[in-house]
Coordinates of C-alpha atoms and ligand atoms in Angstrom, one line a residue:
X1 CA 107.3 -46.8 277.9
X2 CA 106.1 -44.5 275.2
X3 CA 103.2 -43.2 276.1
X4 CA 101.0 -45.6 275.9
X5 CA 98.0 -47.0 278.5
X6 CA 98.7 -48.4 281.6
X7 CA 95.9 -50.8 282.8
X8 CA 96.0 -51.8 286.7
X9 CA 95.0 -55.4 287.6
X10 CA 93.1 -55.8 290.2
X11 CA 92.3 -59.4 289.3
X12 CA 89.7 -59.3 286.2
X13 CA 89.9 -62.2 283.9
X14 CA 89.5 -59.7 281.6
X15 CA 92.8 -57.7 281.9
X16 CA 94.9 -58.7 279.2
X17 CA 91.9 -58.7 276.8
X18 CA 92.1 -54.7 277.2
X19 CA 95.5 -54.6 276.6
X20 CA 95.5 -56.8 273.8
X21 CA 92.1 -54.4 272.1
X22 CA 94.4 -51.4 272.8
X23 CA 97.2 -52.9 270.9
X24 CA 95.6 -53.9 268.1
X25 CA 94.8 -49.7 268.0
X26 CA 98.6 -49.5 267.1
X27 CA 98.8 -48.4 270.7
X28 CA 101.5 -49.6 273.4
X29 CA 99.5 -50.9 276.6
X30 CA 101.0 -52.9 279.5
X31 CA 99.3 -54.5 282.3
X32 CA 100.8 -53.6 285.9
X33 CA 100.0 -54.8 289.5
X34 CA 97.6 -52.5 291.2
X35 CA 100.1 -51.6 293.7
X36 CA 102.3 -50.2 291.5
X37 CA 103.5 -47.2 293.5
X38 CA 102.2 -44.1 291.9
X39 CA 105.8 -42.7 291.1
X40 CA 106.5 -45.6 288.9
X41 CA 103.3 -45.5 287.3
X42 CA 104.1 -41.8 286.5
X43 CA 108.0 -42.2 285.5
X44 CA 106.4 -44.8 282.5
X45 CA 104.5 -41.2 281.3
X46 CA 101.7 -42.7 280.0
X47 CA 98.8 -41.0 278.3
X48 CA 96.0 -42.7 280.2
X49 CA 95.3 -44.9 282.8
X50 CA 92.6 -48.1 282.8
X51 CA 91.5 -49.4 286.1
X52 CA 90.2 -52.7 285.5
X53 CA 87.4 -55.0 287.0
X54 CA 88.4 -57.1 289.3
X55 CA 86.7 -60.1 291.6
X56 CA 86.7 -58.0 295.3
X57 CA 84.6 -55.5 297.0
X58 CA 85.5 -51.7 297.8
X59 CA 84.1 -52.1 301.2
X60 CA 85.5 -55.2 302.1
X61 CA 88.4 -54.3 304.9
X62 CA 91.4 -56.1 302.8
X63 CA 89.8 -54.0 299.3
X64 CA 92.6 -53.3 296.7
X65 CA 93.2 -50.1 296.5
X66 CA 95.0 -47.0 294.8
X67 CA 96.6 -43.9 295.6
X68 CA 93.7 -41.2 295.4
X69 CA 96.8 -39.1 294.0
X70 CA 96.3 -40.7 290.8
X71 CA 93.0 -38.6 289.7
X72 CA 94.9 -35.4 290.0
X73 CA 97.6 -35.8 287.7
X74 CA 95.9 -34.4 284.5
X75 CA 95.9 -37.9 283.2
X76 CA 92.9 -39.4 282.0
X77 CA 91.5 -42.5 283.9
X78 CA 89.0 -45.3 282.8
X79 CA 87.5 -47.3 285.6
X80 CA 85.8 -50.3 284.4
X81 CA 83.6 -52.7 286.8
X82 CA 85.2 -52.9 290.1
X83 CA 87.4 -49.5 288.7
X84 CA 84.0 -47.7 288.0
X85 CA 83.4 -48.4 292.1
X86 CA 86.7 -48.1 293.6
X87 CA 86.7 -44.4 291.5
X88 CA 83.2 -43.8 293.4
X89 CA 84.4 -45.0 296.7
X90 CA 88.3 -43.0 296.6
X91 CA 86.1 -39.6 295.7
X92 CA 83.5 -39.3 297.8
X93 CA 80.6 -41.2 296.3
X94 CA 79.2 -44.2 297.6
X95 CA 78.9 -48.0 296.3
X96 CA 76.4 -50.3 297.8
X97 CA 75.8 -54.2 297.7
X98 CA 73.5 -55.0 295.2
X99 CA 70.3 -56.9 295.6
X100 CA 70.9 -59.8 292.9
X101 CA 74.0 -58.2 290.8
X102 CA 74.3 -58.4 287.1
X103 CA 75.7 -60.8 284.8
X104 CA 75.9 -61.9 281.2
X105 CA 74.0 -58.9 278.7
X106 CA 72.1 -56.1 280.0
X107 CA 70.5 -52.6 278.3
X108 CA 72.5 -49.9 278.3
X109 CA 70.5 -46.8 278.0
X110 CA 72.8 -43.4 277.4
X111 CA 71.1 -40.3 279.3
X112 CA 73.7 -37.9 278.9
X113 CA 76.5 -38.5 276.5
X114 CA 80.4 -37.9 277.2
X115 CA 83.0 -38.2 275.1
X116 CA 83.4 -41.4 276.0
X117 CA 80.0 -42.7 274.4
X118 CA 80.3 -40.0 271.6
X119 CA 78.6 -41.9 268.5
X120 CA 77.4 -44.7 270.7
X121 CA 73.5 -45.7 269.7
X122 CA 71.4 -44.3 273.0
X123 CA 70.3 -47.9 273.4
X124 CA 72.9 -51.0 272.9
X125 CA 73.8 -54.2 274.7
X126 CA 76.5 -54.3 277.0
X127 CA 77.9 -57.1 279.0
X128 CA 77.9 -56.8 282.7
X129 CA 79.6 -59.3 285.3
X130 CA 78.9 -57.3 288.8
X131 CA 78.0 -57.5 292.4
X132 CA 78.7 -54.3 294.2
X133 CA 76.9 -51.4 292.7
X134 CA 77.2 -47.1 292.0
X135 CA 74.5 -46.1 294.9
X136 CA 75.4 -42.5 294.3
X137 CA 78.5 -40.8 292.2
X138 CA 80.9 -39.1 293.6
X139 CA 80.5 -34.7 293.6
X140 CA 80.7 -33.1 290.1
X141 CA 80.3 -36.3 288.0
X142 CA 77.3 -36.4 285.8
X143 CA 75.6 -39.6 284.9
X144 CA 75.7 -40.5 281.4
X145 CA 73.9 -44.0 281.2
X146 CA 72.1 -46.9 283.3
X147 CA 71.1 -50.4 282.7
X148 CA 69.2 -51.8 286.1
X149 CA 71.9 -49.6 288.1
X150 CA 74.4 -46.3 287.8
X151 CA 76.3 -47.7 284.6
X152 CA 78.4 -44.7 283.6
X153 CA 79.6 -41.9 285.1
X154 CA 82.1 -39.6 284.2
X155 CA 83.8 -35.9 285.4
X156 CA 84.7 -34.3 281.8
X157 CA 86.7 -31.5 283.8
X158 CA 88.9 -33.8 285.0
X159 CA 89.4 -36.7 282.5
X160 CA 87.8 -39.3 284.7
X161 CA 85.3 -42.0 283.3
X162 CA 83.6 -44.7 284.5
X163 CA 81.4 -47.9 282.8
X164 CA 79.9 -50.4 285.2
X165 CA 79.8 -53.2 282.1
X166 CA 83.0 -54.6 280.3
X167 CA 84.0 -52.7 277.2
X168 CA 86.4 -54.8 275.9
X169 CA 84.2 -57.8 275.3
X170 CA 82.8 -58.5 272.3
X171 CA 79.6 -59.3 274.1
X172 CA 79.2 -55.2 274.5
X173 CA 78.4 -54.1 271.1
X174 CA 79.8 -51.0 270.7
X175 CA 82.3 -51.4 272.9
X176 CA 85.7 -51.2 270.4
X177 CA 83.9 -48.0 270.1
X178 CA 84.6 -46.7 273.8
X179 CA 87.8 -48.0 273.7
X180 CA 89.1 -46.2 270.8
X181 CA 87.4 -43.0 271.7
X182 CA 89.3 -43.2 275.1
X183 CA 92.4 -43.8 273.7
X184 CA 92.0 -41.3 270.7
X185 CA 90.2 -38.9 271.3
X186 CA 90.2 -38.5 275.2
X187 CA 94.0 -39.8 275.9
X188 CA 95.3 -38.6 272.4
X189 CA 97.7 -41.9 272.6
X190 CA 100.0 -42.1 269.9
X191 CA 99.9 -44.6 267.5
X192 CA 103.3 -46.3 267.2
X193 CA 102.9 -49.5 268.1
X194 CA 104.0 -51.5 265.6
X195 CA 105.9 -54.9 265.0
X196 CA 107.9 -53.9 262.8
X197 CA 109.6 -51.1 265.3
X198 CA 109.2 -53.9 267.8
X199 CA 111.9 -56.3 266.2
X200 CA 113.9 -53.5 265.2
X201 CA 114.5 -52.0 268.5
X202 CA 114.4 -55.5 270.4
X203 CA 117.6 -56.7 267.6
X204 CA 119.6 -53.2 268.4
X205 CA 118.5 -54.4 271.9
X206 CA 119.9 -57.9 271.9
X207 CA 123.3 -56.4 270.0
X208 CA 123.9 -54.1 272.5
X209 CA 123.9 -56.2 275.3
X210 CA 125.0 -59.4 274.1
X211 CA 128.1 -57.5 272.4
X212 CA 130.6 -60.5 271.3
X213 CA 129.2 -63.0 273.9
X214 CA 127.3 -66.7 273.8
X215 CA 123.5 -67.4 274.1
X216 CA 122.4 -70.6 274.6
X217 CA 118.5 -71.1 273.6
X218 CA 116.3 -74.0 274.9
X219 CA 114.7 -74.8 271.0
X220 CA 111.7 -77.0 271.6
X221 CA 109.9 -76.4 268.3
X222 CA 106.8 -74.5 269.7
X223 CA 105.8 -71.4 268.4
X224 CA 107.6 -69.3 271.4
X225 CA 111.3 -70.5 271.7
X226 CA 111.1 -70.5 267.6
X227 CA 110.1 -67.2 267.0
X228 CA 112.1 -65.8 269.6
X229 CA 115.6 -67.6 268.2
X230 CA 114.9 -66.6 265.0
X231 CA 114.6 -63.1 266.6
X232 CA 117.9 -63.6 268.6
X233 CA 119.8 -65.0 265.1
X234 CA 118.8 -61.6 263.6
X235 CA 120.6 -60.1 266.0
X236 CA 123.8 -62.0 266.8
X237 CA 124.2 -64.8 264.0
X238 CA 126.3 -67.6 265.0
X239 CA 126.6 -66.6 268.4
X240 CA 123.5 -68.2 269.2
X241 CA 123.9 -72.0 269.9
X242 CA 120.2 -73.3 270.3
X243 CA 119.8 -76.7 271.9
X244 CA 117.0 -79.1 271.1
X245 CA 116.3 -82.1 273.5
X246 CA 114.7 -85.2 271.7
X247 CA 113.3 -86.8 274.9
X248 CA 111.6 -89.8 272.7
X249 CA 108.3 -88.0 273.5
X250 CA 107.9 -85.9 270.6
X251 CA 105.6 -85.8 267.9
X252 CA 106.6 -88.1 265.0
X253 CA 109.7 -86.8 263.1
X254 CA 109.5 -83.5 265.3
X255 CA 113.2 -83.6 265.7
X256 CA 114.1 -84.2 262.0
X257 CA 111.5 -81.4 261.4
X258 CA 113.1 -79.0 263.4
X259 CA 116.5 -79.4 262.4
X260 CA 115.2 -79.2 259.0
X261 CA 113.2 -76.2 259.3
X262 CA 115.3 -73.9 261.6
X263 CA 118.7 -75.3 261.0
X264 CA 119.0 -75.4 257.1
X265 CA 116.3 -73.2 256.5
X266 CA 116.8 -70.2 258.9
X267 CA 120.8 -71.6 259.6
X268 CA 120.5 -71.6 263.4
X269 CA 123.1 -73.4 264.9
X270 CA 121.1 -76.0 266.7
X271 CA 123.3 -78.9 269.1
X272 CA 120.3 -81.9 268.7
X273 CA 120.3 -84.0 272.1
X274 CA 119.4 -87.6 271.8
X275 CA 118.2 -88.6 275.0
X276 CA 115.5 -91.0 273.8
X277 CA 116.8 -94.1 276.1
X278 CA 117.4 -91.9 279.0
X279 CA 114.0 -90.6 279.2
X280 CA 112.8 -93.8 278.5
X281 CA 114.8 -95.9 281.2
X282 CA 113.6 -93.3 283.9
X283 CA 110.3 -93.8 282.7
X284 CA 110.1 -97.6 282.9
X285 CA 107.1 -99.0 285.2
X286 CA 106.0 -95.5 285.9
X287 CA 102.1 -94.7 285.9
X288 CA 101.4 -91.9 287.6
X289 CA 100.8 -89.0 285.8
X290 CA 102.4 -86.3 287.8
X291 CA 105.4 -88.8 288.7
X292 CA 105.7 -88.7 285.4
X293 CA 105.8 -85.3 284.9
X294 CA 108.3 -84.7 287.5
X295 CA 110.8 -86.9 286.0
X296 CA 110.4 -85.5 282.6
X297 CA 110.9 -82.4 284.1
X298 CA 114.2 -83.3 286.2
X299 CA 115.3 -85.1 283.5
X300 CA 115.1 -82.4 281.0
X301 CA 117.0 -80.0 283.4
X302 CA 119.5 -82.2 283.5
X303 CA 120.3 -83.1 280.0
X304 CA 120.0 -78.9 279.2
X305 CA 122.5 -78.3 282.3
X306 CA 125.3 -80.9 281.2
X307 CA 125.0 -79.6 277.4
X308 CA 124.6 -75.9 278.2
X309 CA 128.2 -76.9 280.2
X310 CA 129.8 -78.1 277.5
X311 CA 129.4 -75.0 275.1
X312 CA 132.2 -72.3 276.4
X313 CA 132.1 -69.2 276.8
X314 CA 127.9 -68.6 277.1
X315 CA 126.9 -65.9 279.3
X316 CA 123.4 -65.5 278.5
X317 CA 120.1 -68.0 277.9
X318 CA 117.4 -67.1 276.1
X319 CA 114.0 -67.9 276.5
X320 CA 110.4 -67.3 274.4
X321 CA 108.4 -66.0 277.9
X322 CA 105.7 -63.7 276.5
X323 CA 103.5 -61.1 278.0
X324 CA 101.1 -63.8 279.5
X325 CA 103.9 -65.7 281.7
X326 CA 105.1 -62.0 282.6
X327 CA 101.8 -60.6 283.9
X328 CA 100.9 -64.0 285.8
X329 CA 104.0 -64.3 287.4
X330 CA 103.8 -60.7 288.5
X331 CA 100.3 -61.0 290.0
X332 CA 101.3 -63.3 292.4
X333 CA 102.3 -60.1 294.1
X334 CA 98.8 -58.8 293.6
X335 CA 95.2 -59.9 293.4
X336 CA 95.7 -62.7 290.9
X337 CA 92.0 -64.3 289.9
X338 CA 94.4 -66.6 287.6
X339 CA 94.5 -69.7 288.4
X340 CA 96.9 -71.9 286.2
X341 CA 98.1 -74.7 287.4
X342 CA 100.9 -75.7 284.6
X343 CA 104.4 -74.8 284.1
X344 CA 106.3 -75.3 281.3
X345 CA 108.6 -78.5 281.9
X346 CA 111.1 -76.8 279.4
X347 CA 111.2 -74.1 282.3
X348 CA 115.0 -73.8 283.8
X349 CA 116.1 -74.0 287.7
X350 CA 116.9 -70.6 288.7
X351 CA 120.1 -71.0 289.9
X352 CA 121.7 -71.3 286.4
X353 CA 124.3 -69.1 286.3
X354 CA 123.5 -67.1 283.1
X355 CA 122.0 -64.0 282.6
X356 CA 118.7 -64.0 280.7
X357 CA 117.4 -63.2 277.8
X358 CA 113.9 -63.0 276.8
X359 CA 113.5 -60.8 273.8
X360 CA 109.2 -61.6 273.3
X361 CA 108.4 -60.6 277.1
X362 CA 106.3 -57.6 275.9
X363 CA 104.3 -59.4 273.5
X364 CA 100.9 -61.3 273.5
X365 CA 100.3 -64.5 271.3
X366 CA 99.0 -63.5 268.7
X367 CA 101.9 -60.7 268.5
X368 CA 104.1 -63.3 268.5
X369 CA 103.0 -64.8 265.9
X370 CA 102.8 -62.0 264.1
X371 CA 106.4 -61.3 264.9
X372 CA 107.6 -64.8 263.6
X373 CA 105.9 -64.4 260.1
X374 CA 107.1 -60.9 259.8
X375 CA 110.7 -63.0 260.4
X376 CA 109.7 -65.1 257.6
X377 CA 108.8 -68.3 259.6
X378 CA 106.2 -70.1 257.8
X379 CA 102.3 -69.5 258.5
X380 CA 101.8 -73.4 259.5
X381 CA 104.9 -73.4 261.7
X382 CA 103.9 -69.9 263.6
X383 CA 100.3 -71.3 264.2
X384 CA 101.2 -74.5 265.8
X385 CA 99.3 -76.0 268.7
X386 CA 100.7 -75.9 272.0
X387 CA 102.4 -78.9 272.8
X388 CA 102.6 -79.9 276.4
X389 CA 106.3 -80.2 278.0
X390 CA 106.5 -83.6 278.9
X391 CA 105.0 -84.3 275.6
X392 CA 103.4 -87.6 274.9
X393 CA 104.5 -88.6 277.9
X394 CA 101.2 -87.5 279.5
X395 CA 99.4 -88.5 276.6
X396 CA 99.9 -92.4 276.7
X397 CA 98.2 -93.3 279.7
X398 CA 99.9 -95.5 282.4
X399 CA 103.3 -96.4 281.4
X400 CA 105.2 -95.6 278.9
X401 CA 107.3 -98.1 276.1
X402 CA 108.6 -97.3 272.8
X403 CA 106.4 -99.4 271.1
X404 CA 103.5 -97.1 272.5
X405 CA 105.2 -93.6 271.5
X406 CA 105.2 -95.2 268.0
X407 CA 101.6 -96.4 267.8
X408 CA 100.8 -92.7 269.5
X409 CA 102.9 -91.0 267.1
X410 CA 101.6 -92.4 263.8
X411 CA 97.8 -92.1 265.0
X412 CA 98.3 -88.4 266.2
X413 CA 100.4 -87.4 263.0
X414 CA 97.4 -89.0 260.9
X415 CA 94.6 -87.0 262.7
X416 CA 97.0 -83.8 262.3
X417 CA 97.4 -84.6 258.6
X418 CA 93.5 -85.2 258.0
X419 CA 93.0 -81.5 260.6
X420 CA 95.2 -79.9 257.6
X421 CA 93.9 -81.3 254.6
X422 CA 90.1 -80.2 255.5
X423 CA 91.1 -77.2 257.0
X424 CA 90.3 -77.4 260.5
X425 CA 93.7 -77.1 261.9
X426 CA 93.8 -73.5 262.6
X427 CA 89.7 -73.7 263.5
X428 CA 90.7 -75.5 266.6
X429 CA 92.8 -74.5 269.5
X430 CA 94.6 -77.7 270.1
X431 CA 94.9 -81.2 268.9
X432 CA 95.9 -84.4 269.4
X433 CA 95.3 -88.5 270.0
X434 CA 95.7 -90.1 273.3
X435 CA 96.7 -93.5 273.8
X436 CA 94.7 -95.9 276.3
X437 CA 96.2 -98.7 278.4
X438 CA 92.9 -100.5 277.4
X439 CA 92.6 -103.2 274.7
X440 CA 89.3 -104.4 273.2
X441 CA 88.7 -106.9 270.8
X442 CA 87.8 -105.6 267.1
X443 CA 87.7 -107.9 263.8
X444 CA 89.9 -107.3 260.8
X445 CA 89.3 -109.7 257.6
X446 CA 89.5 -113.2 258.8
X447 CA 91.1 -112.4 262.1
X448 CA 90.4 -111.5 265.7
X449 CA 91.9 -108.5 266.9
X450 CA 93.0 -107.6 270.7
X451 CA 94.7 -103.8 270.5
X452 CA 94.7 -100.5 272.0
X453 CA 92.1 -97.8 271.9
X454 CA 93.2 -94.4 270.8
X455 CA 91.0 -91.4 271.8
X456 CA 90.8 -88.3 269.5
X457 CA 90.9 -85.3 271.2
X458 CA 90.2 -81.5 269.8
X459 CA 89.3 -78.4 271.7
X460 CA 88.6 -75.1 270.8
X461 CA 89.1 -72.2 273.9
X462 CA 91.0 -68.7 273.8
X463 CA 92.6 -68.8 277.5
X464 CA 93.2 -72.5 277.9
X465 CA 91.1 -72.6 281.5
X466 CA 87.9 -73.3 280.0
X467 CA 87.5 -75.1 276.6
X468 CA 84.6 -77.0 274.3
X469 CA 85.0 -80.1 272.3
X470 CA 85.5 -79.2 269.0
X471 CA 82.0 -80.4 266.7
X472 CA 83.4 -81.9 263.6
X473 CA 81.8 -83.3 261.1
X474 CA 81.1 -87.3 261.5
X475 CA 82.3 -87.9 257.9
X476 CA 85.8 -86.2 259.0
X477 CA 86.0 -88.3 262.3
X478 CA 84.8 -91.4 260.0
X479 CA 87.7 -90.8 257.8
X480 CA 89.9 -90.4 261.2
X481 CA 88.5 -94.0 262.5
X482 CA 89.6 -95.6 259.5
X483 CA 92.6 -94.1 258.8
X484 CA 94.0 -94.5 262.1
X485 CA 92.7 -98.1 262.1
X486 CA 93.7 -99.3 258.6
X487 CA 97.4 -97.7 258.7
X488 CA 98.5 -98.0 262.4
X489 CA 99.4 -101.2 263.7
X490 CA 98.6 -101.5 267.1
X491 CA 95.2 -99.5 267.3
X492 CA 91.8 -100.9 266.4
X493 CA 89.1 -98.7 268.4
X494 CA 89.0 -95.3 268.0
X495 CA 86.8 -92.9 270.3
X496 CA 86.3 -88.8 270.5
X497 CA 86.3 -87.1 273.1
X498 CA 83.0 -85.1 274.1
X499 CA 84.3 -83.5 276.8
X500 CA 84.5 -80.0 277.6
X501 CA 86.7 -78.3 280.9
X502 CA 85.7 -78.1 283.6
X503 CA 84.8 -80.5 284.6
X504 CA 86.9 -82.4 282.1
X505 CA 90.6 -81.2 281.3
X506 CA 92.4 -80.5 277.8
X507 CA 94.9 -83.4 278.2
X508 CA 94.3 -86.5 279.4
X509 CA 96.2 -86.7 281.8
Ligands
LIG1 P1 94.7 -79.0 280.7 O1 94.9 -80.5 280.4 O2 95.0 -78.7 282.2 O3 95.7 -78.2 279.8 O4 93.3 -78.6 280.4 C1 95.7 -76.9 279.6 C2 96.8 -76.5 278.7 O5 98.1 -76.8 279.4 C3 98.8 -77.8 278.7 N1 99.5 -78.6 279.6 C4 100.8 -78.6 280.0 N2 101.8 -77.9 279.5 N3 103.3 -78.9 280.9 C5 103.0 -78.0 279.9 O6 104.0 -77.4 279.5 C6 102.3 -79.7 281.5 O7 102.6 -80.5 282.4 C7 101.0 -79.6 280.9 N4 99.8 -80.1 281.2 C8 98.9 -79.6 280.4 C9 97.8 -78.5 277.8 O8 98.5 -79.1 276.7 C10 96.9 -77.4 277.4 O9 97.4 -76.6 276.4

């Protein structure tokens, strides 16, 4: 690591959020377990060190702790929420229960100013999500501001600050503020962050240890396994052999699409799969949802093990894992407050005997992204809703037939089209129509109707784990309703779903 800002987790929802803030600085962050030993924090050289907020208590007997070590290395520290009282508590100052705790927005009133507050109004909002409280602070730290309690505190002499509240959302107004002036002017981090660099040194990367041999990539279409084999093809041309799996539960043409888009356009080598009737006889009679999600699953492993067999020679698979999938799976070691339920059916058995490759494991989302249009992917195809791995599978209710996927697909590729046209596609996070194993009787010129109901489903969410229903317009979901009913065959009630999770979930099912 280049000197950037290591932030320990110690379990705040909030983590990557600071990472991704410091990034956007043109600043390399990374988000580590808070048990990180001390050496390997120190071998990574960074220039400062966040300790973040995090969901336990510095008394309690099991608390998460660090090495006090860590404050005498000349290296400035940021404690933030449960940081702010874990610095207390390690140096000598004392953190009490509070009577009621603070949450949501609260006053921040500056009394003395620091250089972490330097050009920060003396009176601004800041957002607060705390329990524990700063009784007193710890010897030879002054204290710069309060809302109800101690809100920041901060030893100049030795680099180490505290805030009670959360800088890095948006909530707390001048809170890019603090962060930049942390990482500028009290860290001095240097600014070489930069995507460019990154898919530079990630294709000398791939060169140099692929040399002459094989990867095999898992190309689903999605925005990860896209961007990262266009990455890989960069690097090692022909070598690459992607393969793409049509289980039958794809969006409408996706297959054709992709072959169209990746293999004429960007000349990947890509071996397309038919497996349509396999996936579809395993499916037969099958209802429940996470039975079905299992054998979609199984199925898929299969069909990528017998293929990836067939191509000689291949000593490495790639995969598009990004920064997200690398810090959960890491704070299962640690304190995680995540609480994800999902993994991605694409996701191989470990005992595959390849070595991996993952060339987007440093990079958020949005970086991502960023990274495939720099590559020259398409804006549309780089901002694509997630699309779950067992696909519509999950999405027709009940059991599945191909006379179902059909009706699904058309209705679904119509709402997407309409989501385009008015410009709502990238205004909401995900997309899509779900098919009901209910019919209802509707009219249609002379004749009585008996068809499925279709449900149109849109959230908008940035994480995923909590989400609102998107509020259209009723002329757009008007136009929907009659699209959908006028051109597919099969459907003649149409409802949306007014949902939000919790208590409701994205999908359906
Ligand atoms: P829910 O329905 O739990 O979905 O609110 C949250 C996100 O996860 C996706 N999802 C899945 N992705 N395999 C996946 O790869 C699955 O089994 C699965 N189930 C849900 C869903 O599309 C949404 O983005």
């Amino acid at each position: 690591m280049n000197n950037g800002i290591i932030i320990l987790d110690f379990g705040s929802q909030y983590n990557q959020l600071i990472a991704r803030r410091i990034r956007e600085l043109g600043v390399y962050s990374e988000v580590l377990p808070f048990n990180t030993s001390l050496e390997d924090i120190l071998a990574r050289n960074p220039s400062g060190i966040i300790l973040s907020g995090g969901p336990s208590s510095v008394n309690a007997e099991d608390a998460h702790l660090v090495d006090k070590a860590l404050f005498e290395k000349g290296i400035p520290v940021l404690g933030i929420c449960y940081g702010m009282q874990l610095t207390t508590h390690l140096l000598g100052g004392k953190v009490k229960k509070g009577e009621k705790g603070e949450y949501g927005k609260a006053k921040f009133e500056i009394q003395k100013s620091n250089s972490l507050l330097s050009g920060i109004s003396r009176f601004s909002t800041v957002w607060m999500s705390h329990f524990d409280e700063v009784e007193t602070a710890p010897e030879g730290f002054a204290i710069n501001g309060t809302t109800d309690v101690i809100s920041a505190i901060s030893d100049e002499s030795k680099k180490i600050y505290c805030v009670q509240f959360h800088p890095e959302v948006s909530h707390t107004e001048e809170g890019a503020r603090m962060i930049e002036n942390f990482v500028f002017n009290i860290c001095k981090a240097p600014k070489d962050w930069k995507l460019t660099n990154y898919i530079d040194k990630t294709v000398a990367e791939i060169k140099e240890k692929v040399g002459d041999q094989k990867v095999i990539l898992g190309l689903s279409g999605g925005v990860d396994s896209s961007v990262a084999a266009v990455l890989i093809h960069k690097a090692i041309g022909n070598q690459l052999q992607c393969i793409f799996v049509d289980t039958g539960l794809l969006r409408k043409d996706e297959a054709e699409k992709v072959m169209k888009n990746y293999g004429e356009h960007f000349h990947l080598n890509i071996k397309l799969i038919d497996a349509k009737e396999r996936f579809m006889a395993k499916l037969k009679g099958v209802s429940d949802p996470e039975e079905k999600r299992k054998i979609i699953g199984n199925e898929f492993v299969v069909v990528f093990d017998e293929e990836s067999h067939k191509i000689e020679g291949a000593k490495f698979l790639a995969q598009g894992t990004i920064y997200p999938d690398v810090i959960e799976s890491q704070s299962v070691k640690g304190p995680s407050a995540v609480i994800k339920s999902h993994h991605n059916v694409g996701g191989l058995p470990e005992e595959m005997d390849f070595e991996l490759l993952e060339p987007l494991r440093e990079l958020f989302k949005d970086e991502v992204r960023k990274v495939g249009e720099e590559l020259g992917i398409p804006h549309h195809l780089v901002h694509r809703h997630p699309f779950p791995g067992p696909g519509l599978g999950i999405r027709i209710l009940g059991d599945i037939d191909e006379e179902k996927v059909k009706i699904l697909q058309e209705a679904d590729d119509i709402f997407i089209e309409e989501l385009y046209k008015n410009n709502l596609y990238e205004k909401v996070s995900q997309a899509f129509v779900v098919l009901l194993p209910v019919k209802s009787v509707g009219v249609m010129g002379d004749e009585r109707t008996y068809e499925y109901t279709a449900v149109v489903r849109s959230a908008n969410t940035t994480d995923f784990m909590t989400a609102t229903f998107s509020k259209f317009p009723w002329e757009f979901l008007e136009n929907i309703s009659n699209r959908i009913i006028n051109e597919v065959k099969g459907i003649n009630r149409i409802a949306y779903d007014i949902s939000s999770k919790p208590p409701a979930t994205i999908e359906w099912e």
